[in-house]
């Protein structure tokens, strides 16, 4: 009986959410096959006539392409009482769609163990959706550009789903964004955000790794947060927001080194020549400055958010060996074109010191615009060089920090912050510690 109880406790109870064309149905189907579990979708619950509730839901869905929340939640409750769901668990695809549904599901005692939220740029999602095709026999989803089936017989029977035009997709995305920010707080301790703007297999393995972990206890912990990402990905802003809201110490490696160089200490005298010659400061010196800061009482007591270091695998190993292990790691992903747009259009007014952006915050007058200057570091060739250096080491860093959370940072900074927050609240697997 004890073994049976353990087996039932460990069965999958998973919710997968994401915007249109994020691939959530594909990931849900793959997880279902891999875990030998039950896939629950709006379609298969309303088209399988195994109960009066299902017939009601089917009738409503056929007329309005939606099901009233209270009917949908009762249908889920009834389905989860079936023997197959009790023994093999379940994966809910795209449900809940609203905060109302999330709260109704919780009220009935239906509690997922893992919630996965797929995230990606709207432009990518619209392109994906327009090319989507479905196999009516198997339910498998294909794409005219990215995933066309090799078999001619499969190609011939593929159908274009309804409601996937560019305008319809954009409207659905708008509605999704409005809803998801209100759903996320319902799952603060069991949530993982995964970027869907990467190969589907990579998304699947990140999802699989996550759903096969057991959560830690909810005991309080001191956050030690590491933000990784290319230049222009918003690390400084996110670190400032985290420091402001949670009282963490904002540790920017670049500012630390500048501060050390300015205070004329022994370490500062070592750093100054590298600054004057515009050369990289050696890792051994950086780590001395960084270790000194992270050992100070405020960092130990309140926790810290670090950015600007480590930049490669060797630095990550060194940081780890000195006992400064982050317990939350986030990779902020931003497309190359977006970084170029963010940085190369920045300007400074040499008279007032005011900062502008030619697209997002243009100068108010032609006179001011005429005197604006660009920081040499924001020149396109310099930005490209820094991005290239980051991405050379990014894959190794992601492998080193195996439980890092990848976030699409090419969106409103406060939306990015909400995803980071959910990742900080969400407990990590025991083996991390």
CSV table of C-alpha atoms in Angstrom, one decimal:
chain,number,residue,atom,x,y,z
A,1,UNK,CA,0.0,0.0,0.0
A,2,UNK,CA,2.9,2.3,0.8
A,3,UNK,CA,4.4,1.9,-2.7
A,4,UNK,CA,1.0,2.5,-4.3
A,5,UNK,CA,0.6,5.7,-2.3
A,6,UNK,CA,4.1,6.9,-3.5
A,7,UNK,CA,3.3,6.0,-7.1
A,8,UNK,CA,0.0,7.9,-7.0
A,9,UNK,CA,1.7,10.9,-5.4
A,10,UNK,CA,4.3,11.0,-8.1
A,11,UNK,CA,2.0,10.9,-11.1
A,12,UNK,CA,2.1,13.9,-13.4
A,13,UNK,CA,-0.2,16.8,-12.6
A,14,UNK,CA,0.8,19.4,-15.1
A,15,UNK,CA,-0.6,22.6,-16.5
A,16,UNK,CA,0.9,24.0,-19.8
A,17,UNK,CA,0.0,27.6,-20.7
A,18,UNK,CA,1.2,29.8,-23.5
A,19,UNK,CA,0.1,32.2,-26.3
A,20,UNK,CA,-1.2,31.0,-29.7
A,21,UNK,CA,1.5,29.3,-31.7
A,22,UNK,CA,3.9,28.9,-28.8
A,23,UNK,CA,3.8,25.1,-29.3
A,24,UNK,CA,2.1,24.3,-26.0
A,25,UNK,CA,-0.1,21.6,-27.6
A,26,UNK,CA,3.0,19.9,-29.2
A,27,UNK,CA,4.9,20.0,-25.9
A,28,UNK,CA,1.9,18.7,-24.0
A,29,UNK,CA,1.5,15.8,-26.5
A,30,UNK,CA,5.2,14.9,-26.3
A,31,UNK,CA,5.1,15.0,-22.5
A,32,UNK,CA,2.0,12.9,-22.5
A,33,UNK,CA,3.6,10.2,-24.6
A,34,UNK,CA,6.9,10.3,-22.6
A,35,UNK,CA,5.2,10.2,-19.2
A,36,UNK,CA,2.4,7.8,-20.3
A,37,UNK,CA,-0.1,10.3,-19.0
A,38,UNK,CA,-3.5,11.7,-20.0
A,39,UNK,CA,-3.8,14.8,-22.2
A,40,UNK,CA,-6.7,17.0,-21.4
A,41,UNK,CA,-7.7,19.7,-23.9
A,42,UNK,CA,-10.8,21.8,-24.4
A,43,UNK,CA,-11.4,19.8,-27.6
A,44,UNK,CA,-11.0,16.2,-26.4
A,45,UNK,CA,-13.0,16.8,-23.2
A,46,UNK,CA,-15.9,18.3,-25.1
A,47,UNK,CA,-16.0,15.9,-28.0
A,48,UNK,CA,-15.8,12.7,-26.0
A,49,UNK,CA,-19.4,11.9,-25.1
A,50,UNK,CA,-18.8,10.0,-21.9
A,51,UNK,CA,-21.1,12.2,-19.7
A,52,UNK,CA,-24.0,14.6,-19.7
A,53,UNK,CA,-21.6,17.4,-18.8
A,54,UNK,CA,-19.5,16.6,-21.9
A,55,UNK,CA,-22.5,16.7,-24.1
A,56,UNK,CA,-23.5,20.1,-22.7
A,57,UNK,CA,-20.0,21.4,-23.2
A,58,UNK,CA,-19.8,20.0,-26.7
A,59,UNK,CA,-23.1,21.7,-27.7
A,60,UNK,CA,-21.9,25.0,-26.3
A,61,UNK,CA,-18.4,24.7,-27.9
A,62,UNK,CA,-19.8,23.9,-31.4
A,63,UNK,CA,-22.0,27.1,-31.3
A,64,UNK,CA,-19.6,29.6,-29.6
A,65,UNK,CA,-16.1,28.0,-29.8
A,66,UNK,CA,-15.9,28.4,-26.1
A,67,UNK,CA,-17.2,26.8,-22.9
A,68,UNK,CA,-18.6,28.7,-19.8
A,69,UNK,CA,-15.9,28.6,-17.1
A,70,UNK,CA,-18.2,26.9,-14.5
A,71,UNK,CA,-19.1,24.1,-17.0
A,72,UNK,CA,-15.5,23.7,-18.1
A,73,UNK,CA,-14.2,23.4,-14.5
A,74,UNK,CA,-16.9,20.8,-13.6
A,75,UNK,CA,-16.0,18.9,-16.7
A,76,UNK,CA,-12.3,18.8,-15.6
A,77,UNK,CA,-13.3,17.8,-12.1
A,78,UNK,CA,-15.4,14.9,-13.5
A,79,UNK,CA,-12.6,13.8,-15.9
A,80,UNK,CA,-10.0,13.8,-13.2
A,81,UNK,CA,-12.0,11.3,-11.1
A,82,UNK,CA,-11.6,8.7,-13.9
A,83,UNK,CA,-9.3,5.8,-13.1
A,84,UNK,CA,-6.8,6.6,-15.9
A,85,UNK,CA,-6.3,10.1,-14.5
A,86,UNK,CA,-5.9,8.8,-11.0
A,87,UNK,CA,-3.4,6.2,-11.9
A,88,UNK,CA,-1.4,7.9,-14.7
A,89,UNK,CA,-2.0,11.6,-13.9
A,90,UNK,CA,-2.9,14.4,-16.3
A,91,UNK,CA,-1.7,17.3,-18.4
A,92,UNK,CA,-4.0,20.3,-18.9
A,93,UNK,CA,-3.3,22.0,-22.3
A,94,UNK,CA,-4.1,25.7,-22.3
A,95,UNK,CA,-6.3,25.6,-19.2
A,96,UNK,CA,-7.0,27.8,-17.2
A,97,UNK,CA,-7.4,30.6,-19.7
A,98,UNK,CA,-8.5,33.2,-17.2
A,99,UNK,CA,-7.9,34.0,-13.5
A,100,UNK,CA,-11.5,33.2,-12.8
A,101,UNK,CA,-10.9,29.6,-14.1
A,102,UNK,CA,-7.7,29.3,-12.2
A,103,UNK,CA,-9.4,30.2,-8.9
A,104,UNK,CA,-12.4,28.0,-9.6
A,105,UNK,CA,-10.0,25.0,-10.3
A,106,UNK,CA,-8.1,25.7,-7.0
A,107,UNK,CA,-11.4,26.0,-5.0
A,108,UNK,CA,-12.3,22.5,-6.1
A,109,UNK,CA,-8.9,21.2,-4.8
A,110,UNK,CA,-7.4,20.5,-8.2
A,111,UNK,CA,-3.8,21.4,-7.7
A,112,UNK,CA,-1.1,20.9,-10.3
A,113,UNK,CA,2.4,20.1,-9.2
A,114,UNK,CA,4.1,21.8,-12.2
A,115,UNK,CA,3.0,24.8,-14.2
A,116,UNK,CA,4.8,25.6,-17.5
A,117,UNK,CA,4.4,28.9,-19.3
A,118,UNK,CA,5.8,29.2,-22.8
A,119,UNK,CA,6.8,32.7,-23.8
A,120,UNK,CA,7.9,34.3,-27.1
A,121,UNK,CA,7.9,37.5,-29.2
A,122,UNK,CA,4.6,38.3,-30.8
A,123,UNK,CA,6.1,38.7,-34.2
A,124,UNK,CA,7.5,35.1,-34.1
A,125,UNK,CA,4.2,33.7,-32.8
A,126,UNK,CA,2.2,35.4,-35.6
A,127,UNK,CA,4.6,34.0,-38.3
A,128,UNK,CA,4.3,30.6,-36.7
A,129,UNK,CA,0.5,30.6,-36.5
A,130,UNK,CA,-0.1,31.7,-40.1
A,131,UNK,CA,1.8,28.6,-41.4
A,132,UNK,CA,0.2,26.1,-39.0
A,133,UNK,CA,-1.4,22.9,-40.4
A,134,UNK,CA,-3.1,20.0,-38.6
A,135,UNK,CA,-3.4,16.3,-39.3
A,136,UNK,CA,-7.1,15.5,-38.8
A,137,UNK,CA,-6.3,11.8,-38.2
A,138,UNK,CA,-3.6,12.1,-35.5
A,139,UNK,CA,-4.0,15.7,-34.2
A,140,UNK,CA,-0.3,16.3,-34.9
A,141,UNK,CA,0.5,19.9,-35.8
A,142,UNK,CA,2.9,20.8,-38.6
A,143,UNK,CA,4.2,24.0,-40.2
A,144,UNK,CA,4.6,25.0,-43.8
A,145,UNK,CA,8.1,26.5,-43.1
A,146,UNK,CA,9.6,24.8,-40.0
A,147,UNK,CA,8.1,21.4,-39.8
A,148,UNK,CA,6.7,20.0,-43.0
A,149,UNK,CA,6.0,16.2,-42.9
A,150,UNK,CA,8.1,14.1,-45.4
A,151,UNK,CA,5.2,11.7,-46.2
A,152,UNK,CA,3.1,12.7,-49.2
A,153,UNK,CA,0.0,11.0,-47.8
A,154,UNK,CA,0.3,13.1,-44.6
A,155,UNK,CA,0.9,16.3,-46.6
A,156,UNK,CA,-2.3,15.7,-48.7
A,157,UNK,CA,-4.6,15.4,-45.7
A,158,UNK,CA,-3.2,18.4,-43.7
A,159,UNK,CA,-5.8,21.1,-43.1
A,160,UNK,CA,-5.5,24.8,-42.2
A,161,UNK,CA,-7.1,25.4,-38.8
A,162,UNK,CA,-9.7,28.2,-38.4
A,163,UNK,CA,-8.8,31.5,-36.9
A,164,UNK,CA,-5.1,31.7,-37.7
A,165,UNK,CA,-4.9,34.8,-39.9
A,166,UNK,CA,-2.5,37.6,-38.9
A,167,UNK,CA,-5.3,39.8,-37.5
A,168,UNK,CA,-7.0,37.0,-35.6
A,169,UNK,CA,-3.7,35.9,-34.1
A,170,UNK,CA,-2.8,39.4,-33.0
A,171,UNK,CA,-6.2,39.8,-31.3
A,172,UNK,CA,-5.8,36.4,-29.6
A,173,UNK,CA,-2.3,37.4,-28.4
A,174,UNK,CA,-3.7,40.7,-27.0
A,175,UNK,CA,-6.3,38.8,-25.0
A,176,UNK,CA,-3.7,36.2,-23.8
A,177,UNK,CA,-1.4,38.9,-22.5
A,178,UNK,CA,-4.2,40.5,-20.6
A,179,UNK,CA,-5.2,37.2,-19.0
A,180,UNK,CA,-1.8,35.5,-18.3
A,181,UNK,CA,-0.5,38.3,-16.0
A,182,UNK,CA,-3.5,37.7,-13.8
A,183,UNK,CA,-3.2,33.9,-13.9
A,184,UNK,CA,0.5,33.7,-12.9
A,185,UNK,CA,0.1,34.8,-9.3
A,186,UNK,CA,-2.2,31.8,-8.7
A,187,UNK,CA,0.9,29.5,-9.1
A,188,UNK,CA,3.8,31.3,-7.4
A,189,UNK,CA,5.7,28.3,-6.1
A,190,UNK,CA,5.3,25.8,-9.0
A,191,UNK,CA,5.8,27.9,-12.1
A,192,UNK,CA,8.5,27.8,-14.8
A,193,UNK,CA,8.7,30.1,-17.8
A,194,UNK,CA,10.4,28.7,-20.9
A,195,UNK,CA,11.2,30.6,-24.0
A,196,UNK,CA,9.5,29.0,-27.0
A,197,UNK,CA,11.7,30.9,-29.4
A,198,UNK,CA,14.1,28.0,-29.7
A,199,UNK,CA,13.9,24.5,-31.3
A,200,UNK,CA,10.9,22.5,-30.1
A,201,UNK,CA,13.1,19.7,-28.9
A,202,UNK,CA,15.0,22.1,-26.6
A,203,UNK,CA,11.7,23.4,-25.2
A,204,UNK,CA,10.5,19.8,-24.6
A,205,UNK,CA,13.7,18.8,-22.7
A,206,UNK,CA,13.5,21.9,-20.5
A,207,UNK,CA,9.9,21.1,-19.8
A,208,UNK,CA,10.6,17.4,-19.2
A,209,UNK,CA,13.5,18.2,-16.8
A,210,UNK,CA,11.3,20.6,-14.8
A,211,UNK,CA,8.3,18.2,-14.5
A,212,UNK,CA,10.5,15.4,-13.3
A,213,UNK,CA,11.8,17.5,-10.3
A,214,UNK,CA,10.4,17.5,-6.8
A,215,UNK,CA,9.9,20.9,-5.2
A,216,UNK,CA,11.7,22.0,-2.1
A,217,UNK,CA,9.9,23.0,1.1
A,218,UNK,CA,8.5,26.5,1.1
A,219,UNK,CA,10.9,27.6,3.8
A,220,UNK,CA,12.2,31.2,3.5
A,221,UNK,CA,15.6,31.5,1.7
A,222,UNK,CA,18.0,34.4,1.1
A,223,UNK,CA,17.8,35.1,-2.7
A,224,UNK,CA,21.2,35.0,-4.5
A,225,UNK,CA,20.1,36.0,-8.0
A,226,UNK,CA,22.3,35.9,-11.1
A,227,UNK,CA,21.1,37.7,-14.3
A,228,UNK,CA,22.8,36.7,-17.5
A,229,UNK,CA,22.2,38.2,-21.0
A,230,UNK,CA,23.9,40.1,-23.8
A,231,UNK,CA,24.5,43.8,-23.7
A,232,UNK,CA,21.2,45.6,-24.0
A,233,UNK,CA,19.1,42.8,-22.6
A,234,UNK,CA,17.9,44.9,-19.6
A,235,UNK,CA,20.0,43.3,-16.8
A,236,UNK,CA,20.6,46.6,-15.0
A,237,UNK,CA,17.0,47.6,-15.0
A,238,UNK,CA,15.8,44.2,-13.8
A,239,UNK,CA,18.5,44.2,-11.1
A,240,UNK,CA,17.4,47.6,-9.9
A,241,UNK,CA,13.7,46.5,-9.8
A,242,UNK,CA,14.6,43.4,-7.8
A,243,UNK,CA,16.8,45.4,-5.4
A,244,UNK,CA,14.0,48.0,-4.9
A,245,UNK,CA,11.2,45.5,-4.3
A,246,UNK,CA,13.0,42.8,-2.3
A,247,UNK,CA,15.7,44.8,-0.6
A,248,UNK,CA,18.5,42.8,-2.3
A,249,UNK,CA,21.9,44.3,-2.8
A,250,UNK,CA,22.4,45.3,-6.4
A,251,UNK,CA,25.9,44.0,-7.4
A,252,UNK,CA,27.0,45.3,-10.8
A,253,UNK,CA,30.4,43.9,-11.5
A,254,UNK,CA,31.4,46.8,-13.8
A,255,UNK,CA,30.4,49.4,-11.3
A,256,UNK,CA,32.3,47.5,-8.5
A,257,UNK,CA,35.5,47.6,-10.5
A,258,UNK,CA,35.1,51.3,-11.3
A,259,UNK,CA,34.4,52.0,-7.7
A,260,UNK,CA,37.5,50.1,-6.6
A,261,UNK,CA,39.6,51.9,-9.2
A,262,UNK,CA,38.4,55.3,-7.9
A,263,UNK,CA,39.0,54.7,-4.2
A,264,UNK,CA,42.8,54.4,-4.7
A,265,UNK,CA,43.1,51.2,-2.7
A,266,UNK,CA,45.7,48.5,-3.4
A,267,UNK,CA,43.2,46.7,-5.6
A,268,UNK,CA,42.2,49.9,-7.2
A,269,UNK,CA,45.8,50.6,-8.2
A,270,UNK,CA,45.9,47.2,-9.8
A,271,UNK,CA,42.7,47.8,-11.8
A,272,UNK,CA,43.5,51.4,-13.0
A,273,UNK,CA,46.1,50.5,-15.7
A,274,UNK,CA,43.6,48.1,-17.3
A,275,UNK,CA,41.0,50.8,-17.4
A,276,UNK,CA,43.4,53.3,-18.9
A,277,UNK,CA,44.4,50.9,-21.7
A,278,UNK,CA,40.8,49.8,-22.2
A,279,UNK,CA,41.8,46.2,-21.5
A,280,UNK,CA,39.8,43.4,-19.7
A,281,UNK,CA,40.6,43.2,-16.0
A,282,UNK,CA,42.0,39.7,-15.1
A,283,UNK,CA,39.6,37.2,-13.5
A,284,UNK,CA,41.8,36.9,-10.4
A,285,UNK,CA,41.4,40.7,-9.7
A,286,UNK,CA,37.7,40.7,-10.5
A,287,UNK,CA,37.1,37.9,-8.1
A,288,UNK,CA,38.9,39.6,-5.3
A,289,UNK,CA,36.8,42.7,-5.6
A,290,UNK,CA,33.6,40.6,-6.1
A,291,UNK,CA,34.3,38.2,-3.2
A,292,UNK,CA,35.0,41.1,-0.8
A,293,UNK,CA,31.6,42.7,-1.7
A,294,UNK,CA,29.6,39.4,-1.5
A,295,UNK,CA,31.0,38.6,1.9
A,296,UNK,CA,29.9,42.0,3.4
A,297,UNK,CA,27.1,41.8,6.0
A,298,UNK,CA,24.3,43.4,3.9
A,299,UNK,CA,24.8,40.8,1.1
A,300,UNK,CA,24.9,37.9,3.5
A,301,UNK,CA,21.7,39.0,5.4
A,302,UNK,CA,19.6,40.5,2.6
A,303,UNK,CA,20.8,38.5,-0.4
A,304,UNK,CA,22.1,39.9,-3.7
A,305,UNK,CA,21.4,40.2,-7.4
A,306,UNK,CA,24.5,40.0,-9.5
A,307,UNK,CA,25.0,41.0,-13.2
A,308,UNK,CA,28.0,41.5,-15.4
A,309,UNK,CA,29.8,38.4,-14.1
A,310,UNK,CA,30.4,35.5,-14.9
A,311,UNK,CA,30.8,36.0,-18.6
A,312,UNK,CA,32.1,32.6,-19.5
A,313,UNK,CA,32.4,29.0,-18.1
A,314,UNK,CA,35.8,29.6,-16.4
A,315,UNK,CA,34.5,32.6,-14.5
A,316,UNK,CA,31.4,30.6,-13.5
A,317,UNK,CA,33.6,27.8,-12.1
A,318,UNK,CA,35.7,30.3,-10.2
A,319,UNK,CA,32.7,32.0,-8.6
A,320,UNK,CA,31.3,28.6,-7.7
A,321,UNK,CA,34.6,27.4,-6.2
A,322,UNK,CA,34.7,30.4,-3.9
A,323,UNK,CA,31.3,29.5,-2.4
A,324,UNK,CA,29.2,32.2,-4.1
A,325,UNK,CA,26.6,30.0,-5.7
A,326,UNK,CA,23.5,31.7,-7.0
A,327,UNK,CA,20.2,30.0,-6.1
A,328,UNK,CA,18.3,31.7,-9.0
A,329,UNK,CA,19.7,32.1,-12.5
A,330,UNK,CA,17.9,33.9,-15.3
A,331,UNK,CA,19.0,34.2,-18.9
A,332,UNK,CA,17.5,37.3,-20.6
A,333,UNK,CA,17.1,36.6,-24.3
A,334,UNK,CA,16.7,39.4,-26.8
A,335,UNK,CA,17.0,39.1,-30.6
A,336,UNK,CA,20.0,40.8,-32.2
A,337,UNK,CA,18.0,43.4,-34.1
A,338,UNK,CA,16.2,44.5,-30.9
A,339,UNK,CA,19.5,45.0,-29.1
A,340,UNK,CA,20.9,47.1,-32.0
A,341,UNK,CA,17.7,49.2,-31.9
A,342,UNK,CA,17.9,49.6,-28.1
A,343,UNK,CA,21.5,50.7,-28.0
A,344,UNK,CA,22.6,52.3,-31.2
A,345,UNK,CA,19.8,54.9,-31.0
A,346,UNK,CA,20.8,56.1,-27.5
A,347,UNK,CA,22.1,59.7,-27.2
A,348,UNK,CA,23.2,62.1,-24.5
A,349,UNK,CA,22.8,65.8,-24.3
A,350,UNK,CA,26.3,67.2,-23.4
A,351,UNK,CA,24.8,70.4,-22.0
A,352,UNK,CA,22.2,69.0,-19.6
A,353,UNK,CA,23.4,65.4,-19.2
A,354,UNK,CA,19.8,64.2,-20.2
A,355,UNK,CA,19.6,60.9,-21.9
A,356,UNK,CA,17.4,60.3,-25.0
A,357,UNK,CA,16.5,57.5,-27.4
A,358,UNK,CA,15.8,58.5,-31.0
A,359,UNK,CA,12.9,56.1,-31.2
A,360,UNK,CA,11.5,55.7,-27.7
A,361,UNK,CA,12.4,59.0,-26.1
A,362,UNK,CA,13.2,61.6,-28.9
A,363,UNK,CA,14.5,65.0,-27.9
A,364,UNK,CA,11.8,67.7,-27.6
A,365,UNK,CA,13.4,70.2,-30.0
A,366,UNK,CA,15.6,70.3,-33.1
A,367,UNK,CA,18.2,72.4,-31.2
A,368,UNK,CA,18.7,69.7,-28.6
A,369,UNK,CA,18.7,67.0,-31.3
A,370,UNK,CA,21.5,68.8,-33.2
A,371,UNK,CA,23.9,68.7,-30.2
A,372,UNK,CA,23.2,65.1,-29.0
A,373,UNK,CA,26.2,62.7,-28.8
A,374,UNK,CA,26.5,59.0,-29.0
A,375,UNK,CA,28.6,57.1,-26.6
A,376,UNK,CA,31.3,55.2,-28.6
A,377,UNK,CA,30.3,52.0,-26.8
A,378,UNK,CA,26.9,52.3,-28.4
A,379,UNK,CA,28.3,52.2,-32.0
A,380,UNK,CA,26.9,49.3,-34.0
A,381,UNK,CA,30.3,47.5,-34.4
A,382,UNK,CA,31.0,47.7,-30.7
A,383,UNK,CA,27.5,46.3,-29.8
A,384,UNK,CA,27.9,43.5,-32.4
A,385,UNK,CA,31.3,42.6,-30.9
A,386,UNK,CA,29.9,42.4,-27.3
A,387,UNK,CA,27.0,40.3,-28.4
A,388,UNK,CA,29.2,37.9,-30.3
A,389,UNK,CA,31.4,37.5,-27.2
A,390,UNK,CA,28.4,36.8,-25.0
A,391,UNK,CA,26.8,34.2,-27.3
A,392,UNK,CA,30.1,32.4,-27.7
A,393,UNK,CA,29.9,31.4,-24.0
A,394,UNK,CA,26.2,31.4,-23.5
A,395,UNK,CA,25.6,27.7,-24.3
A,396,UNK,CA,28.3,26.6,-21.8
A,397,UNK,CA,26.9,28.9,-19.1
A,398,UNK,CA,23.4,27.6,-19.6
A,399,UNK,CA,24.7,24.0,-19.3
A,400,UNK,CA,26.6,24.9,-16.2
A,401,UNK,CA,23.5,26.5,-14.6
A,402,UNK,CA,21.3,23.6,-15.5
A,403,UNK,CA,18.2,24.9,-13.7
A,404,UNK,CA,18.4,28.4,-15.1
A,405,UNK,CA,15.2,30.0,-16.3
A,406,UNK,CA,15.3,31.5,-19.8
A,407,UNK,CA,13.1,34.5,-20.3
A,408,UNK,CA,12.1,36.4,-23.4
A,409,UNK,CA,13.3,39.9,-22.5
A,410,UNK,CA,12.1,41.4,-25.8
A,411,UNK,CA,8.9,42.8,-24.2
A,412,UNK,CA,7.8,45.4,-21.7
A,413,UNK,CA,10.3,45.5,-18.9
A,414,UNK,CA,7.6,45.1,-16.2
A,415,UNK,CA,6.3,42.0,-17.9
A,416,UNK,CA,9.9,40.6,-17.9
A,417,UNK,CA,10.1,41.5,-14.2
A,418,UNK,CA,6.9,39.6,-13.4
A,419,UNK,CA,8.4,36.5,-15.0
A,420,UNK,CA,11.6,36.9,-13.0
A,421,UNK,CA,9.5,37.3,-9.8
A,422,UNK,CA,7.6,34.1,-10.5
A,423,UNK,CA,10.9,32.3,-10.9
A,424,UNK,CA,12.3,33.7,-7.6
A,425,UNK,CA,9.2,32.6,-5.7
A,426,UNK,CA,9.2,29.2,-7.3
A,427,UNK,CA,11.2,26.7,-5.2
A,428,UNK,CA,14.1,24.8,-6.8
A,429,UNK,CA,14.8,21.1,-6.8
A,430,UNK,CA,16.6,19.8,-3.7
A,431,UNK,CA,19.7,18.7,-5.6
A,432,UNK,CA,20.5,22.3,-6.4
A,433,UNK,CA,21.4,23.1,-2.9
